[in-house]
Coordinates of C-alpha atoms and ligand atoms in Angstrom, one line a residue:
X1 CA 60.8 -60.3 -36.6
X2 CA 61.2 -57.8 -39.5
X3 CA 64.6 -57.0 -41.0
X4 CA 65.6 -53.6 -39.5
X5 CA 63.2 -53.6 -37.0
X6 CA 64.0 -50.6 -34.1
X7 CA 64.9 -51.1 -31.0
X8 CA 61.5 -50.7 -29.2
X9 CA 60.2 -52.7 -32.0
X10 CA 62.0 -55.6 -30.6
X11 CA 61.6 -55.4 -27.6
X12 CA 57.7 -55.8 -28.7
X13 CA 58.2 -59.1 -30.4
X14 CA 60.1 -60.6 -27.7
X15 CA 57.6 -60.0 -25.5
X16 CA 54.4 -61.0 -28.2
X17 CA 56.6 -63.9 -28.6
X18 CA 56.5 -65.1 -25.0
X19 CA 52.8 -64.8 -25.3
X20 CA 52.1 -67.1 -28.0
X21 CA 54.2 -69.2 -26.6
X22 CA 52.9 -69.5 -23.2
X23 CA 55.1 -68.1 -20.8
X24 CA 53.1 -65.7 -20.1
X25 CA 49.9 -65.8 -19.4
X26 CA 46.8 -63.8 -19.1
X27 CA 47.1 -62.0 -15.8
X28 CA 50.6 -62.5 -15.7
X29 CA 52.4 -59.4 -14.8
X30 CA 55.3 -58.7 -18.0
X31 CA 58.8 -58.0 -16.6
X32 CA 59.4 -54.2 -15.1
X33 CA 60.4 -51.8 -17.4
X34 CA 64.1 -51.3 -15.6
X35 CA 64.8 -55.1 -15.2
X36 CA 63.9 -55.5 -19.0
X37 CA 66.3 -52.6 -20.2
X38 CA 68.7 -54.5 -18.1
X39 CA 68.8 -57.8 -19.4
X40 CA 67.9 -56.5 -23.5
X41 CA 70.8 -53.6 -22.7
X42 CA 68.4 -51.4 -23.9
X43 CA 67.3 -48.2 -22.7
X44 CA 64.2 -47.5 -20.3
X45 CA 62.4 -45.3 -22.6
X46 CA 63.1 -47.7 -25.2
X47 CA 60.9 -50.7 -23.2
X48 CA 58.6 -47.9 -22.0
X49 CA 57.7 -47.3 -26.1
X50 CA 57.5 -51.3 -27.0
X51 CA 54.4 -51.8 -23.4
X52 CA 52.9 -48.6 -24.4
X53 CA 52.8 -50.1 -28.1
X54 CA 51.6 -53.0 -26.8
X55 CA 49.0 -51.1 -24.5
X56 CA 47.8 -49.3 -27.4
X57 CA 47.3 -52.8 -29.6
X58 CA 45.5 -54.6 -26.6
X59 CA 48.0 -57.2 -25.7
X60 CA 49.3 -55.5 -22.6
X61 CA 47.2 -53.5 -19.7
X62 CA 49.0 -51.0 -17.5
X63 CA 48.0 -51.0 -13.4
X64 CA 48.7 -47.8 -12.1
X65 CA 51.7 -48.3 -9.7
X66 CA 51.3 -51.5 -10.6
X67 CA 53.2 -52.4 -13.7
X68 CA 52.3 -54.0 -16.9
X69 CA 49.7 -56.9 -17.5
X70 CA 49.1 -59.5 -20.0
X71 CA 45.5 -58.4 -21.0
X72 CA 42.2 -60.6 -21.4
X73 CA 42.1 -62.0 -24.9
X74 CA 39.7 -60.2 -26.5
X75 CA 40.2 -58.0 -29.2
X76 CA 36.9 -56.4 -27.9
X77 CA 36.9 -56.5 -24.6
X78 CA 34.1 -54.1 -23.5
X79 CA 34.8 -50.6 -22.4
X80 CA 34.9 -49.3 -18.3
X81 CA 31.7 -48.4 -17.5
X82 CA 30.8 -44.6 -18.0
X83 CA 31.7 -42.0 -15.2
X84 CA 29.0 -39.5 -14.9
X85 CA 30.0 -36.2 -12.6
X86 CA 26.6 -35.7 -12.0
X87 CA 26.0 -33.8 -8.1
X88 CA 23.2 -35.3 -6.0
X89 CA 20.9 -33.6 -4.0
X90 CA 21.8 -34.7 -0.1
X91 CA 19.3 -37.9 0.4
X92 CA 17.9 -39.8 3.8
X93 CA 18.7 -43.4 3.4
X94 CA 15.8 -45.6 3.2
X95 CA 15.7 -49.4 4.0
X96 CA 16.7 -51.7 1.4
X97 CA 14.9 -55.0 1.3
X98 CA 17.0 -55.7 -1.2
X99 CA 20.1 -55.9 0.6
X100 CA 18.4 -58.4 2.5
X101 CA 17.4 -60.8 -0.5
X102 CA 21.4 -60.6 -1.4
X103 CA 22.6 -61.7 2.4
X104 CA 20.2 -64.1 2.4
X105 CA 21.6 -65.6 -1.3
X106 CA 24.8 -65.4 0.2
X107 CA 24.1 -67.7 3.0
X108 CA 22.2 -70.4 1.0
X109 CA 24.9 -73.5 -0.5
X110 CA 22.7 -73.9 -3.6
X111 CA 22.6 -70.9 -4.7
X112 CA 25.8 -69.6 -7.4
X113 CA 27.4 -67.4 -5.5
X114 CA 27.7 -63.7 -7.2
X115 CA 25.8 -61.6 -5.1
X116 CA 27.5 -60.6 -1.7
X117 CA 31.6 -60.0 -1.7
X118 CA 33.0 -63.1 -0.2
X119 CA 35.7 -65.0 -0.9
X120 CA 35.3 -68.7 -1.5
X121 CA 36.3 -70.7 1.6
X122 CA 38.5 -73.2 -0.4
X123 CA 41.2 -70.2 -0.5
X124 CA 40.9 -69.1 2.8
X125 CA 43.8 -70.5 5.1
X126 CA 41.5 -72.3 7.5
X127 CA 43.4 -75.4 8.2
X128 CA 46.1 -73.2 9.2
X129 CA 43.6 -71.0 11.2
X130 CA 42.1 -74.1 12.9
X131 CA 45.8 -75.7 13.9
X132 CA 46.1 -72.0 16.0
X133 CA 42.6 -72.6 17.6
X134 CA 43.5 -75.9 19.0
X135 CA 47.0 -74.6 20.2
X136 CA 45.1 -71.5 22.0
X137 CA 42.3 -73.7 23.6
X138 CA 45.4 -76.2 25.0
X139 CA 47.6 -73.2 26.2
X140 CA 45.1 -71.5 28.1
X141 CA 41.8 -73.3 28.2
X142 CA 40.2 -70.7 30.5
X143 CA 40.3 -68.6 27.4
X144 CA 36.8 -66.6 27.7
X145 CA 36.2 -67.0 31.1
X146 CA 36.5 -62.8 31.6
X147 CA 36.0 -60.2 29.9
X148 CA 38.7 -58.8 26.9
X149 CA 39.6 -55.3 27.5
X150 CA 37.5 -53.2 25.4
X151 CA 40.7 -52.2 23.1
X152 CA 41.1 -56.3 22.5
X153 CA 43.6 -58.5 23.0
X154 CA 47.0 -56.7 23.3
X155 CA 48.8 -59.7 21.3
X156 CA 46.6 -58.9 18.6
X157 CA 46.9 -55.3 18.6
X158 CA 50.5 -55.7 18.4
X159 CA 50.1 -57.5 15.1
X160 CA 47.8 -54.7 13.3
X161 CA 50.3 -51.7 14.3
X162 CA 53.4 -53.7 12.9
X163 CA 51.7 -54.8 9.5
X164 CA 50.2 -50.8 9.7
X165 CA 53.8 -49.9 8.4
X166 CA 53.5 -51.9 5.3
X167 CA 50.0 -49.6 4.8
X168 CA 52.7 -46.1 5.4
X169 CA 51.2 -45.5 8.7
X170 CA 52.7 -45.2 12.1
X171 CA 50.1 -46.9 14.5
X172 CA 51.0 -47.5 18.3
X173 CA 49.3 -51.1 19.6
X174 CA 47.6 -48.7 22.4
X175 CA 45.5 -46.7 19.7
X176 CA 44.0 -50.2 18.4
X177 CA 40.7 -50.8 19.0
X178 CA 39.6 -54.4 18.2
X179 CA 36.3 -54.6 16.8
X180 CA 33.6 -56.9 15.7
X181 CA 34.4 -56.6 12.1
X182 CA 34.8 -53.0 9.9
X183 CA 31.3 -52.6 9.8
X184 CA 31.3 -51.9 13.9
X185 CA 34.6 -49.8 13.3
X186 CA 32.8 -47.5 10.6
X187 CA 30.0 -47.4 13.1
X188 CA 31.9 -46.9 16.3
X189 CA 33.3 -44.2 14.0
X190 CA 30.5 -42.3 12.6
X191 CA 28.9 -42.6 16.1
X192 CA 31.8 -40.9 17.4
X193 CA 32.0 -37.7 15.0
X194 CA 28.7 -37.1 14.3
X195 CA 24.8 -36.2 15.7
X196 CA 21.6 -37.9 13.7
X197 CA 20.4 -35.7 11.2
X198 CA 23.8 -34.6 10.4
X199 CA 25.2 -34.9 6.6
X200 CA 27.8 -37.6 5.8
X201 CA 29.9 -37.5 2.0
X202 CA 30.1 -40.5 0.7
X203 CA 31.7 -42.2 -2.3
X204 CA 29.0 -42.9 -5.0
X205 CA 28.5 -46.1 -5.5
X206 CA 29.6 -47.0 -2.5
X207 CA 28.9 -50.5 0.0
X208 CA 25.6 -50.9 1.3
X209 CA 26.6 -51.9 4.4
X210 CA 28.1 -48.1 4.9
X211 CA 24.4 -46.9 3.8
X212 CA 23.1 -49.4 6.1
X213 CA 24.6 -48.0 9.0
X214 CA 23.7 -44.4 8.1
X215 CA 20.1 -45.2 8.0
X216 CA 20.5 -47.0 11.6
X217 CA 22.1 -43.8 12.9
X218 CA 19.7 -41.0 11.5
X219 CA 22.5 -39.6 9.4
X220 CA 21.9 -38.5 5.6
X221 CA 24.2 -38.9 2.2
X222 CA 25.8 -36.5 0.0
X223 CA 27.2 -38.8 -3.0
X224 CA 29.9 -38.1 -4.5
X225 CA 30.6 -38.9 -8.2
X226 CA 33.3 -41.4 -7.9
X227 CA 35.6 -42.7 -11.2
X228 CA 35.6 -46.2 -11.6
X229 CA 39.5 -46.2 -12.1
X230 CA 40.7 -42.8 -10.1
X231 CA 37.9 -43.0 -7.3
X232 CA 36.4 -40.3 -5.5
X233 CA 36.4 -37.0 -7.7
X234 CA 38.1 -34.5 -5.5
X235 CA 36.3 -31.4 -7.4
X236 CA 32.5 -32.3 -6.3
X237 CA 34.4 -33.2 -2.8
X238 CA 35.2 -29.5 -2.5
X239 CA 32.1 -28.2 -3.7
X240 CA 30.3 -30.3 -1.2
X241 CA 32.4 -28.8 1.2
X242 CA 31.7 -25.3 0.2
X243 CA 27.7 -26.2 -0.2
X244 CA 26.5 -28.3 2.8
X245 CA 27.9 -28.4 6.6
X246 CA 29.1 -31.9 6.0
X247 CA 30.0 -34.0 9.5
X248 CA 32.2 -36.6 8.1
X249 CA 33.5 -38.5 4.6
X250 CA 33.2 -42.5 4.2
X251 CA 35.7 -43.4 1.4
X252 CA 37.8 -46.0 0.5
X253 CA 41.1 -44.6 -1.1
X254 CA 42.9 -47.8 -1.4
X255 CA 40.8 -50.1 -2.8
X256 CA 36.8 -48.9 -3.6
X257 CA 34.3 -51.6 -3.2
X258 CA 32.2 -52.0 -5.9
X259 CA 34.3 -49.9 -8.0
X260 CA 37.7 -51.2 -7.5
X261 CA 39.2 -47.8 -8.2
X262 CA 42.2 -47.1 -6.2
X263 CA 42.9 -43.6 -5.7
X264 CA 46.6 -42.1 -7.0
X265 CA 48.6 -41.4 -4.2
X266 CA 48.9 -37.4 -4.9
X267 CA 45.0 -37.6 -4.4
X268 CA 45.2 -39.4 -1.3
X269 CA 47.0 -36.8 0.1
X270 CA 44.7 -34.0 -1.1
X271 CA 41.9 -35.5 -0.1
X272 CA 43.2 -35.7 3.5
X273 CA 44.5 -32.1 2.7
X274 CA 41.1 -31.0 1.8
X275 CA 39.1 -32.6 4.4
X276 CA 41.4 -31.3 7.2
X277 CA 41.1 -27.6 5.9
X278 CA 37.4 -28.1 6.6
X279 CA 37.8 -29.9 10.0
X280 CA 36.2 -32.9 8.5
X281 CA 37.2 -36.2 9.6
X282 CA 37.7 -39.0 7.2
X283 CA 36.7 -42.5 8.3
X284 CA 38.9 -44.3 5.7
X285 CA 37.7 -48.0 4.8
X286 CA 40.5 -50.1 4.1
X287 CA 38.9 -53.5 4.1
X288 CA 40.2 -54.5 0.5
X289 CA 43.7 -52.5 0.7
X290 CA 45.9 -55.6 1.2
X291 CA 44.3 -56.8 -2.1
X292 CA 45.6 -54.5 -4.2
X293 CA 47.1 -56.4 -7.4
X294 CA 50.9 -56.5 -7.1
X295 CA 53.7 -57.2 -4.8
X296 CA 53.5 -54.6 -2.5
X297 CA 50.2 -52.3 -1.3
X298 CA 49.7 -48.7 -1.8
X299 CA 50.1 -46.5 1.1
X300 CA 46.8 -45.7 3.4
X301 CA 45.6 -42.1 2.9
X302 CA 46.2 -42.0 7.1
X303 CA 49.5 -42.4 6.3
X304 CA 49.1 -38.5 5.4
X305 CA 47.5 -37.8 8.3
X306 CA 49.3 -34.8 10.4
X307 CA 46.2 -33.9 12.3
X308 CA 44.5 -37.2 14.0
X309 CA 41.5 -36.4 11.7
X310 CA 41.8 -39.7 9.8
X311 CA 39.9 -42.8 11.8
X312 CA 41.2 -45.9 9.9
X313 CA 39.4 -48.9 9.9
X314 CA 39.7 -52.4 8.6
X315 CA 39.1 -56.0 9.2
X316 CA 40.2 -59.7 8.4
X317 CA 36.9 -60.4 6.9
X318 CA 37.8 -60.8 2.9
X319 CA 41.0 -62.0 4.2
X320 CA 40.8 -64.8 7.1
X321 CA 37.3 -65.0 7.0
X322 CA 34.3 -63.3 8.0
X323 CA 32.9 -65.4 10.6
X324 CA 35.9 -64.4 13.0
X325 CA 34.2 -60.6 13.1
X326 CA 37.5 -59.6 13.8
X327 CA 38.3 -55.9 12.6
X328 CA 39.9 -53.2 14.0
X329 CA 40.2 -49.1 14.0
X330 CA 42.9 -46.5 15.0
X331 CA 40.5 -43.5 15.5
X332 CA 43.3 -40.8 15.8
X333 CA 42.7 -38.2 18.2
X334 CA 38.9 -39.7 18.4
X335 CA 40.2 -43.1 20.2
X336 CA 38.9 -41.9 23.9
X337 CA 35.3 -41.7 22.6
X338 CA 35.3 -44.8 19.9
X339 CA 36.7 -46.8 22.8
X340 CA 34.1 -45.3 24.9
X341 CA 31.1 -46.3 22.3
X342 CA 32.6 -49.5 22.5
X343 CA 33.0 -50.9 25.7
X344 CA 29.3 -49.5 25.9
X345 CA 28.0 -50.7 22.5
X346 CA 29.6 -54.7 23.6
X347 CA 32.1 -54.0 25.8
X348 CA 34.5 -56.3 24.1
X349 CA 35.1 -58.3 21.3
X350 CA 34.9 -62.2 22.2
X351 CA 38.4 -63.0 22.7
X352 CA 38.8 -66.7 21.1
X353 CA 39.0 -65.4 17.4
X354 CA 41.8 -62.5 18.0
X355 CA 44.0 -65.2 20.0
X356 CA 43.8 -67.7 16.7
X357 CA 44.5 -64.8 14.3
X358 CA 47.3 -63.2 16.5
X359 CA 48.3 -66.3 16.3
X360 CA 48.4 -67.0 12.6
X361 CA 50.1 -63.2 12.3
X362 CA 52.7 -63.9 14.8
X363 CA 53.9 -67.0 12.6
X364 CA 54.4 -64.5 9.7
X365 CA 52.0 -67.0 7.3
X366 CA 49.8 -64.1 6.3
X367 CA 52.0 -62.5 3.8
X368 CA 52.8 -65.8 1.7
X369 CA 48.6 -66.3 2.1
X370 CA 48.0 -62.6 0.8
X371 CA 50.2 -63.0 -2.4
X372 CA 49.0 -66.8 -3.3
X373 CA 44.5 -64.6 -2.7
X374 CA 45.7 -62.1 -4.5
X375 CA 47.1 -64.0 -7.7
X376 CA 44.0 -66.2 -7.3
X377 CA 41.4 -63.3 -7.1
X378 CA 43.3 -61.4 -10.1
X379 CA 43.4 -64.9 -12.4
X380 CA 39.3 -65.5 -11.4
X381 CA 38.3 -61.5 -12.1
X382 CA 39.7 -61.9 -15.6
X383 CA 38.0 -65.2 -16.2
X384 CA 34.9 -63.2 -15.3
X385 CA 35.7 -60.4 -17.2
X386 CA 36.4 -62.9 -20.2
X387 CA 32.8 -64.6 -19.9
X388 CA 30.6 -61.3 -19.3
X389 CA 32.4 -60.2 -22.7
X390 CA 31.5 -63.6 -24.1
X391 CA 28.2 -63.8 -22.7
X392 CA 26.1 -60.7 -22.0
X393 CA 24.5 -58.4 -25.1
X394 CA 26.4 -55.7 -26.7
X395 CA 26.8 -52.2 -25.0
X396 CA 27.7 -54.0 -21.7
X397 CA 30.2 -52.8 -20.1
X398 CA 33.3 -54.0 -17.3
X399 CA 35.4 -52.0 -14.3
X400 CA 39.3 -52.9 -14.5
X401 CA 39.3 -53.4 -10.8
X402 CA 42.8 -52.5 -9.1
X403 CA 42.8 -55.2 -7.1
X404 CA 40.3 -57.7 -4.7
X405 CA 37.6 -59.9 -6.4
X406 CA 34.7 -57.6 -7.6
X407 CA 33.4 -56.5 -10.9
X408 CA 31.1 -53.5 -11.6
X409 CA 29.3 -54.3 -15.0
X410 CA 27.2 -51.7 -16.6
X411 CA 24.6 -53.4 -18.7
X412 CA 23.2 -51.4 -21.7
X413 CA 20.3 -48.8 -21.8
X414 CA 16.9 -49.7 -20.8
X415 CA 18.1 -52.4 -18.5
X416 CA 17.0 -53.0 -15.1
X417 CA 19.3 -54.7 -12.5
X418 CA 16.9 -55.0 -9.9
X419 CA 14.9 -57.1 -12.0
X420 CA 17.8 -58.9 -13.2
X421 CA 18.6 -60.1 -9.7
X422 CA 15.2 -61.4 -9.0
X423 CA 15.5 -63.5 -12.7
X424 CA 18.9 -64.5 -11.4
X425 CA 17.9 -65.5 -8.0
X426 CA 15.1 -67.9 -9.8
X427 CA 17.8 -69.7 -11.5
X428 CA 19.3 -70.2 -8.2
X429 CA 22.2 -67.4 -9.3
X430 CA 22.8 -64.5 -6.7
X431 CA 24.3 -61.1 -7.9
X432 CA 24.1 -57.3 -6.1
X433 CA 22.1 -54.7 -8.4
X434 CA 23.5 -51.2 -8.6
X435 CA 21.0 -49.3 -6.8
X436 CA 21.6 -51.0 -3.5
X437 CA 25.5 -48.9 -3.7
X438 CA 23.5 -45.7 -3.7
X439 CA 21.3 -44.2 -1.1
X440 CA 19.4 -42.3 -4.2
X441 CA 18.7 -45.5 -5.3
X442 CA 21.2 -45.0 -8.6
X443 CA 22.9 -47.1 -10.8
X444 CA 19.8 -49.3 -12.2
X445 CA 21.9 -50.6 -14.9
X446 CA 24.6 -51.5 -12.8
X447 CA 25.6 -54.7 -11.0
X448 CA 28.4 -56.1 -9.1
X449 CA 29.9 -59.7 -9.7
X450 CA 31.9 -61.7 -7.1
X451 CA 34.6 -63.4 -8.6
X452 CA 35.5 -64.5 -4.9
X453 CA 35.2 -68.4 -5.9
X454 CA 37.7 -70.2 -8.3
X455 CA 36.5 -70.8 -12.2
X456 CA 34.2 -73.9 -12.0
X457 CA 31.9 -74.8 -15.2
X458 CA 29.3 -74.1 -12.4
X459 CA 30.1 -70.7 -12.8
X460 CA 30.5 -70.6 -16.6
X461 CA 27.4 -71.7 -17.0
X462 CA 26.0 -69.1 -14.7
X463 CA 27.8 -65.9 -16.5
X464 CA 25.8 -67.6 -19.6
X465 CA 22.9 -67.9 -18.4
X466 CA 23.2 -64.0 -16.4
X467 CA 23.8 -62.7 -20.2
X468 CA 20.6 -64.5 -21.2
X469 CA 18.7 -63.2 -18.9
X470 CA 20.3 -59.6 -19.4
X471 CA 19.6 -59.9 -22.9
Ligands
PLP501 C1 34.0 -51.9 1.9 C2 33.6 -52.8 3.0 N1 33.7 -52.3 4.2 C3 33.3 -53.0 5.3 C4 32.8 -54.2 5.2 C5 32.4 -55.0 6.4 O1 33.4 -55.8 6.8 P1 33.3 -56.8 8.0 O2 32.7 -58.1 7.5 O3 34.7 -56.9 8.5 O4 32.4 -56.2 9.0 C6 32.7 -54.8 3.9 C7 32.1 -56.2 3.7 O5 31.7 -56.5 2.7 C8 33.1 -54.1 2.8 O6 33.0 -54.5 1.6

């Protein structure tokens, strides 16, 4: 360290020093600011200036409400993809065969799996999960021999409205309704506060399977422009508002998927603000909100709900696994009707899976398993991140996800992704093409990458040969 160096300016060095050295690692979150001022009996603005120096040199990355992280090394790591404000005219959704080549991908062992968001089942906790299954079957064996209530089981529903504190919100067991995954809770939902034909606001890119379900109920899009880090932009929100008579808004404050923005926690709360000056209800997706980078998660935008306008859903799908189908809504002062729609949609979800996962939540074993996913997903999106920088042609460019296991990679002009995915899949690689996030059929250069599975040379080899192919 240089003679005379300041005080920030050693507080640097020590930390550079660690670094070369090993003790910390890429990924690795660098001691808070306040604990560091405690032990170097410095002050907090002092270690403030030394991670913002080190921000500014590329050694460190700052999370919002997250911390400080030892950054990916590359001195170039490629820019965030490009957020364009640009207002779209409200669209039908039209089928997407597409969509259909990806699930298909998903579902066949020899192909690399990039394509649909799932995480490998090597980290899922299905020993565990199995261990509860046996127990169930040999404590009650008559198990399914009636039917569930349509709510779901009660031990179950317990479980979500405890663990619904850790997410800020205040959620009674009786407003649970159990569901066969988020993608029946968003429907259950949108069935419940809106007619076909009627307009829905939407984040832009958003999932398919949202846009899937919109089609299957008559309903059309307004995108919304939607930053990669900060999520949906509250200004077009607004002037949808004023513009179009909009039914309902699909977003996914916590934790965006493809994006991986995760909205500040002042816009949460304007956005339910907004919404509820309008009378619109939000139908808030919370799938990927436990996998928010960090020790502890970000509050839910219900938890600023005052009005019952919010319908929260989510699901143990990215979590437990998706097979269970096990997800779940509080629908707010819309509960009477979603639990209407579902006892007449299936009147029940099958009640085996939410006795093994009650189960596995009563034993308190999820909160170890969601810290040990969440380190895992963190360590293998940075490995990606690392090999699309290594691999694909110049001008590409990578999301900085807030959390869960999905990149969003802009490729450079003149690319198609579309086509790109059909290459891919002919090398046995699957991958998900922007356009199938967007009911305008947007985002052509875009793709999103699953970093679900744990680094393998398989899928080294398979980032190389994707940056071939995009070249
Ligand atoms: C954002 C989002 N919402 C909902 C779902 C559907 O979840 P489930 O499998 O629980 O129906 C997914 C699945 O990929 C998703 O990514």
């Amino acid at each position: 360290m240089k003679v005379g160096a300041t005080r920030y300016e050693r507080v640097a060095a020590l930390i550079e020093d660690q670094v070369q050295r090993g003790a910390l690692r890429v990924g690795d979150r660098v001691p808070s600011v306040r604990s560091l001022s405690r032990h170097q009996r410095v002050s907090v603005g002092t270690v403030l200036e030394a991670y913002v120096r080190l921000e500014a040199r590329g050694l460190l990355e700052a999370r919002p409400r997250s911390g400080f992280y030892v950054r990916v090394p590359h001195v170039d790591r490629p820019p965030e993809p490009r957020f364009r404000a640009r207002a779209a005219a409200p669209a039908p959704v039209g089928p997407a065969a597409v969509i259909v080549s990806v699930m298909e991908a998903a579902g066949n062992a020899r192909v690399v799996p990039l394509g649909a968001a799932c995480p490998s089942p090597e980290l899922l906790p299905y020993r565990a999960l199995n261990r509860f299954l046996r127990v169930a079957i040999a404590r009650n064996p008559t198990h399914s021999s009636r039917y569930e209530s349509s709510r779901g089981s009660e031990a179950l529903r317990r479980q979500i409205a405890r663990r619904a504190l850790l997410s800020g919100c205040e959620i009674a067991p009786a407003d649970v309704i159990v569901t066969c995954g988020a993608i029946e809770a968003l429907q259950l939902c949108l069935r419940a506060v809106t007619r076909p034909g009627q307009l829905v606001a939407l984040e832009s890119p958003t999932y398919f399977g949202i846009l899937q379900v919109l089609e299957a109920l008559g309903l059309r899009a307004v995108e919304i422009p939607t930053h990669p880090r900060d999520g949906l932009d509250l200004g077009r929100l607004a002037a949808a508002l004023r513009t179009h008579r909009i039914a309902a808004c699909v977003a996914m404050p916590t934790l965006q998927n493809p994006l991986g923005a995760a909205m500040p926690l002042a816009a949460k709360r304007e956005l339910v603000t907004l919404l509820a000056r309008h009378g619109v209800p939000l139908i808030e997706d919370d799938v990927y909100g436990d996998l928010v980078y960090g020790a502890t998660r970000p509050p839910a935008a219900r938890s600023f709900d005052r009005k019952g306008l919010v319908l929260y859903c989510s699901s143990f799908s990215k979590t437990l696994g998706p097979g269970f189908r096990v997800g779940w809504v509080d629908a707010g002062r819309f509960t009477t009707e979603v639990d209407r729609l579902k006892f007449m949609s299936t009147v029940a979800t099958a009640s085996l899976p939410q006795v093994v996962i009650a189960h596995f939540l009563e034993r308190g074993a999820y909160e170890r398993h969601l810290r040990r996913l969440r380190a895992a997903f963190q360590a293998q999106t940075l490995r990606m991140s690392a090999a699309i920088a290594r691999h694909f042609p110049a001008g590409t460019r990578i999301s900085r996800p807030a959390g869960g296991f999905v990149l969003w990679v802009e490729l450079p002009e003149g690319a198609d992704a579309v086509a790109l995915h059909r290459r891919a899949l002919a090398e046995s690689i699957s991958i998900s093409p922007g356009p199938i996030f967007s009911a305008a059929g947007r985002f052509q250069r875009m793709l999103r990458i699953n970093c679900g599975h744990p680094w393998s040379p398989q899928i080294e080899r398979a980032a190389a040969t994707l940056g071939r192919l995009a070249g």
